[in-house]
Amino acid sequence: MPLPLPVDPLRHLESFRRDVGRLLDPEVWRTGWVSGALPRVDVYETGNQVVVSCDIPGLRKADDLEIDVDDDRVHLSGVIEGDEERRDDDFLQRERFYGRFSRTVALPVEVKPESARASYRNGVLEIRMDKAQPSRGRRVNIEFH
């Protein structure tokens, strides 16, 4: 009877190591593949509001950012423009992100989109929205014919 082949318990870690290696590749970060897509956000509730606070340093004007609010989500998209005077070849190290970004944030409760107000200060965007009143169910009478 042949002996079973030995099984390497760490064989699945090799593909994981390759994936992590790709994420740690400086070229991936320089081009913004990872850093550009998702600004960091905090979402919290106050008494009658939902607040989304988002780090977006580097915005120069209101037109660089679009905010769309639905009943249960906020979508942010925009662009952070880089220093036009510097070429990529001039940098010895480049960690800050420039370019397009986009993020959709799910809200914990429904809000009134028309109540949304946004402010931007010191690189932090804050969006405040009033909570929607929970709809109350109603009893339905049945008509028999």
PDB file of C-alpha atoms in Angstrom:
ATOM      1  CA  MET A   1       0.000   0.000   0.000  1.00  0.00           C
ATOM      2  CA  PRO A   2       1.550   3.331  -1.045  1.00  0.00           C
ATOM      3  CA  LEU A   3       2.097   5.955   1.612  1.00  0.00           C
ATOM      4  CA  PRO A   4       0.065   9.163   1.244  1.00  0.00           C
ATOM      5  CA  LEU A   5       1.943  12.124  -0.128  1.00  0.00           C
ATOM      6  CA  PRO A   6       2.996  14.589   2.559  1.00  0.00           C
ATOM      7  CA  VAL A   7       0.799  17.677   2.718  1.00  0.00           C
ATOM      8  CA  ASP A   8       2.422  21.030   3.285  1.00  0.00           C
ATOM      9  CA  PRO A   9       0.220  22.820   5.848  1.00  0.00           C
ATOM     10  CA  LEU A  10       1.535  26.206   4.697  1.00  0.00           C
ATOM     11  CA  ARG A  11       0.907  25.738   0.955  1.00  0.00           C
ATOM     12  CA  HIS A  12      -2.088  28.130   0.949  1.00  0.00           C
ATOM     13  CA  LEU A  13      -0.021  30.883   2.503  1.00  0.00           C
ATOM     14  CA  GLU A  14       2.101  31.266  -0.631  1.00  0.00           C
ATOM     15  CA  SER A  15      -0.736  32.803  -2.673  1.00  0.00           C
ATOM     16  CA  PHE A  16      -1.602  35.033   0.286  1.00  0.00           C
ATOM     17  CA  ARG A  17       2.042  36.154   0.485  1.00  0.00           C
ATOM     18  CA  ARG A  18       2.011  37.037  -3.236  1.00  0.00           C
ATOM     19  CA  ASP A  19      -1.212  39.055  -2.837  1.00  0.00           C
ATOM     20  CA  VAL A  20       0.178  40.982   0.122  1.00  0.00           C
ATOM     21  CA  GLY A  21       3.405  41.541  -1.778  1.00  0.00           C
ATOM     22  CA  ARG A  22       1.469  43.154  -4.609  1.00  0.00           C
ATOM     23  CA  LEU A  23      -0.284  45.481  -2.153  1.00  0.00           C
ATOM     24  CA  LEU A  24       3.044  46.486  -0.633  1.00  0.00           C
ATOM     25  CA  ASP A  25       4.553  47.265  -4.021  1.00  0.00           C
ATOM     26  CA  PRO A  26       5.420  51.003  -3.968  1.00  0.00           C
ATOM     27  CA  GLU A  27       4.292  51.351  -7.594  1.00  0.00           C
ATOM     28  CA  VAL A  28       0.752  50.335  -6.649  1.00  0.00           C
ATOM     29  CA  TRP A  29       0.620  53.027  -3.964  1.00  0.00           C
ATOM     30  CA  ARG A  30       2.301  55.675  -6.131  1.00  0.00           C
ATOM     31  CA  THR A  31      -0.312  55.331  -8.832  1.00  0.00           C
ATOM     32  CA  GLY A  32      -3.158  55.576  -6.356  1.00  0.00           C
ATOM     33  CA  TRP A  33      -4.638  52.155  -7.089  1.00  0.00           C
ATOM     34  CA  VAL A  34      -5.186  51.507  -3.398  1.00  0.00           C
ATOM     35  CA  SER A  35      -5.163  54.914  -1.778  1.00  0.00           C
ATOM     36  CA  GLY A  36      -7.348  56.751  -4.272  1.00  0.00           C
ATOM     37  CA  ALA A  37     -10.614  54.932  -4.042  1.00  0.00           C
ATOM     38  CA  LEU A  38     -11.755  55.278  -0.459  1.00  0.00           C
ATOM     39  CA  PRO A  39     -11.546  58.348   1.755  1.00  0.00           C
ATOM     40  CA  ARG A  40     -11.794  57.389   5.433  1.00  0.00           C
ATOM     41  CA  VAL A  41     -15.149  58.118   7.070  1.00  0.00           C
ATOM     42  CA  ASP A  42     -16.829  58.142  10.468  1.00  0.00           C
ATOM     43  CA  VAL A  43     -20.611  57.809  10.679  1.00  0.00           C
ATOM     44  CA  TYR A  44     -22.465  58.586  13.891  1.00  0.00           C
ATOM     45  CA  GLU A  45     -25.893  59.561  15.169  1.00  0.00           C
ATOM     46  CA  THR A  46     -26.916  62.474  17.331  1.00  0.00           C
ATOM     47  CA  GLY A  47     -30.415  62.909  18.732  1.00  0.00           C
ATOM     48  CA  ASN A  48     -32.198  63.588  15.450  1.00  0.00           C
ATOM     49  CA  GLN A  49     -29.348  63.589  12.916  1.00  0.00           C
ATOM     50  CA  VAL A  50     -26.914  61.297  11.151  1.00  0.00           C
ATOM     51  CA  VAL A  51     -23.432  62.739  10.615  1.00  0.00           C
ATOM     52  CA  VAL A  52     -20.827  61.575   8.095  1.00  0.00           C
ATOM     53  CA  SER A  53     -17.335  62.937   8.744  1.00  0.00           C
ATOM     54  CA  CYS A  54     -14.756  62.302   6.040  1.00  0.00           C
ATOM     55  CA  ASP A  55     -11.034  63.059   5.693  1.00  0.00           C
ATOM     56  CA  ILE A  56     -10.441  64.608   2.259  1.00  0.00           C
ATOM     57  CA  PRO A  57      -7.363  66.835   2.520  1.00  0.00           C
ATOM     58  CA  GLY A  58      -6.345  68.875  -0.495  1.00  0.00           C
ATOM     59  CA  LEU A  59      -9.663  70.019  -1.956  1.00  0.00           C
ATOM     60  CA  ARG A  60      -9.246  73.485  -3.469  1.00  0.00           C
ATOM     61  CA  LYS A  61     -12.834  74.464  -4.249  1.00  0.00           C
ATOM     62  CA  ALA A  62     -16.413  73.254  -3.801  1.00  0.00           C
ATOM     63  CA  ASP A  63     -16.601  72.182  -7.461  1.00  0.00           C
ATOM     64  CA  ASP A  64     -13.938  69.522  -6.783  1.00  0.00           C
ATOM     65  CA  LEU A  65     -16.454  67.443  -4.802  1.00  0.00           C
ATOM     66  CA  GLU A  66     -19.934  66.060  -5.490  1.00  0.00           C
ATOM     67  CA  ILE A  67     -22.196  64.766  -2.721  1.00  0.00           C
ATOM     68  CA  ASP A  68     -25.345  62.777  -3.485  1.00  0.00           C
ATOM     69  CA  VAL A  69     -27.645  61.821  -0.612  1.00  0.00           C
ATOM     70  CA  ASP A  70     -30.339  59.144  -0.835  1.00  0.00           C
ATOM     71  CA  ASP A  71     -32.606  57.844   1.924  1.00  0.00           C
ATOM     72  CA  ASP A  72     -30.054  55.291   3.109  1.00  0.00           C
ATOM     73  CA  ARG A  73     -26.667  56.244   1.625  1.00  0.00           C
ATOM     74  CA  VAL A  74     -24.283  59.062   0.789  1.00  0.00           C
ATOM     75  CA  HIS A  75     -22.131  58.997  -2.351  1.00  0.00           C
ATOM     76  CA  LEU A  76     -18.984  61.139  -2.538  1.00  0.00           C
ATOM     77  CA  SER A  77     -16.922  61.663  -5.671  1.00  0.00           C
ATOM     78  CA  GLY A  78     -14.343  64.211  -6.588  1.00  0.00           C
ATOM     79  CA  VAL A  79     -10.813  65.061  -7.530  1.00  0.00           C
ATOM     80  CA  ILE A  80      -7.768  66.285  -5.635  1.00  0.00           C
ATOM     81  CA  GLU A  81      -5.448  68.114  -7.975  1.00  0.00           C
ATOM     82  CA  GLY A  82      -1.706  67.697  -7.580  1.00  0.00           C
ATOM     83  CA  ASP A  83       1.115  70.159  -7.837  1.00  0.00           C
ATOM     84  CA  GLU A  84       1.307  71.009 -11.538  1.00  0.00           C
ATOM     85  CA  GLU A  85       4.896  72.260 -11.235  1.00  0.00           C
ATOM     86  CA  ARG A  86       6.312  68.885 -10.178  1.00  0.00           C
ATOM     87  CA  ARG A  87       6.710  65.913 -12.466  1.00  0.00           C
ATOM     88  CA  ASP A  88       6.588  62.323 -11.248  1.00  0.00           C
ATOM     89  CA  ASP A  89      10.335  62.066 -11.906  1.00  0.00           C
ATOM     90  CA  ASP A  90      11.023  64.863  -9.378  1.00  0.00           C
ATOM     91  CA  PHE A  91       9.717  62.886  -6.392  1.00  0.00           C
ATOM     92  CA  LEU A  92      11.969  60.821  -4.163  1.00  0.00           C
ATOM     93  CA  GLN A  93       9.011  59.696  -2.077  1.00  0.00           C
ATOM     94  CA  ARG A  94       5.323  60.251  -2.765  1.00  0.00           C
ATOM     95  CA  GLU A  95       2.658  59.167  -0.293  1.00  0.00           C
ATOM     96  CA  ARG A  96      -0.095  61.755  -0.637  1.00  0.00           C
ATOM     97  CA  PHE A  97      -2.922  60.957  -3.020  1.00  0.00           C
ATOM     98  CA  TYR A  98      -3.887  63.096  -6.014  1.00  0.00           C
ATOM     99  CA  GLY A  99      -6.566  62.212  -8.504  1.00  0.00           C
ATOM    100  CA  ARG A 100     -10.150  61.008  -8.614  1.00  0.00           C
ATOM    101  CA  PHE A 101     -11.845  59.323  -5.683  1.00  0.00           C
ATOM    102  CA  SER A 102     -15.255  57.843  -4.989  1.00  0.00           C
ATOM    103  CA  ARG A 103     -16.986  56.388  -1.947  1.00  0.00           C
ATOM    104  CA  THR A 104     -20.519  55.274  -1.109  1.00  0.00           C
ATOM    105  CA  VAL A 105     -21.368  55.169   2.583  1.00  0.00           C
ATOM    106  CA  ALA A 106     -24.331  53.168   3.892  1.00  0.00           C
ATOM    107  CA  LEU A 107     -26.279  55.020   6.579  1.00  0.00           C
ATOM    108  CA  PRO A 108     -27.508  53.293   9.761  1.00  0.00           C
ATOM    109  CA  VAL A 109     -31.029  54.748   9.452  1.00  0.00           C
ATOM    110  CA  GLU A 110     -33.046  56.479   6.757  1.00  0.00           C
ATOM    111  CA  VAL A 111     -32.558  60.225   6.423  1.00  0.00           C
ATOM    112  CA  LYS A 112     -34.321  63.127   4.737  1.00  0.00           C
ATOM    113  CA  PRO A 113     -32.075  63.864   1.728  1.00  0.00           C
ATOM    114  CA  GLU A 114     -33.432  67.404   1.394  1.00  0.00           C
ATOM    115  CA  SER A 115     -32.131  68.224   4.903  1.00  0.00           C
ATOM    116  CA  ALA A 116     -28.474  67.451   4.078  1.00  0.00           C
ATOM    117  CA  ARG A 117     -25.955  70.196   4.830  1.00  0.00           C
ATOM    118  CA  ALA A 118     -22.216  69.919   4.170  1.00  0.00           C
ATOM    119  CA  SER A 119     -19.215  71.883   5.412  1.00  0.00           C
ATOM    120  CA  TYR A 120     -15.485  71.532   4.725  1.00  0.00           C
ATOM    121  CA  ARG A 121     -12.840  72.726   7.157  1.00  0.00           C
ATOM    122  CA  ASN A 122      -9.171  71.830   7.644  1.00  0.00           C
ATOM    123  CA  GLY A 123      -9.410  68.879   5.241  1.00  0.00           C
ATOM    124  CA  VAL A 124     -12.462  67.337   6.911  1.00  0.00           C
ATOM    125  CA  LEU A 125     -15.850  67.143   5.208  1.00  0.00           C
ATOM    126  CA  GLU A 126     -18.878  66.947   7.490  1.00  0.00           C
ATOM    127  CA  ILE A 127     -22.363  66.096   6.214  1.00  0.00           C
ATOM    128  CA  ARG A 128     -25.344  66.415   8.576  1.00  0.00           C
ATOM    129  CA  MET A 129     -28.744  64.946   7.711  1.00  0.00           C
ATOM    130  CA  ASP A 130     -32.007  64.817   9.647  1.00  0.00           C
ATOM    131  CA  LYS A 131     -33.291  61.350  10.424  1.00  0.00           C
ATOM    132  CA  ALA A 132     -36.499  60.390   8.637  1.00  0.00           C
ATOM    133  CA  GLN A 133     -39.495  59.707  10.811  1.00  0.00           C
ATOM    134  CA  PRO A 134     -40.164  55.998  10.960  1.00  0.00           C
ATOM    135  CA  SER A 135     -43.263  55.207   9.014  1.00  0.00           C
ATOM    136  CA  ARG A 136     -46.047  53.833  11.125  1.00  0.00           C
ATOM    137  CA  GLY A 137     -47.913  50.891   9.782  1.00  0.00           C
ATOM    138  CA  ARG A 138     -51.643  51.001   9.463  1.00  0.00           C
ATOM    139  CA  ARG A 139     -54.323  48.419   9.692  1.00  0.00           C
ATOM    140  CA  VAL A 140     -56.033  47.630   6.403  1.00  0.00           C
ATOM    141  CA  ASN A 141     -59.680  46.683   6.299  1.00  0.00           C
ATOM    142  CA  ILE A 142     -60.670  43.839   4.050  1.00  0.00           C
ATOM    143  CA  GLU A 143     -63.596  44.314   1.730  1.00  0.00           C
ATOM    144  CA  PHE A 144     -65.599  41.143   1.235  1.00  0.00           C
ATOM    145  CA  HIS A 145     -67.749  40.881  -1.877  1.00  0.00           C
TER     146      HIS A 145
END
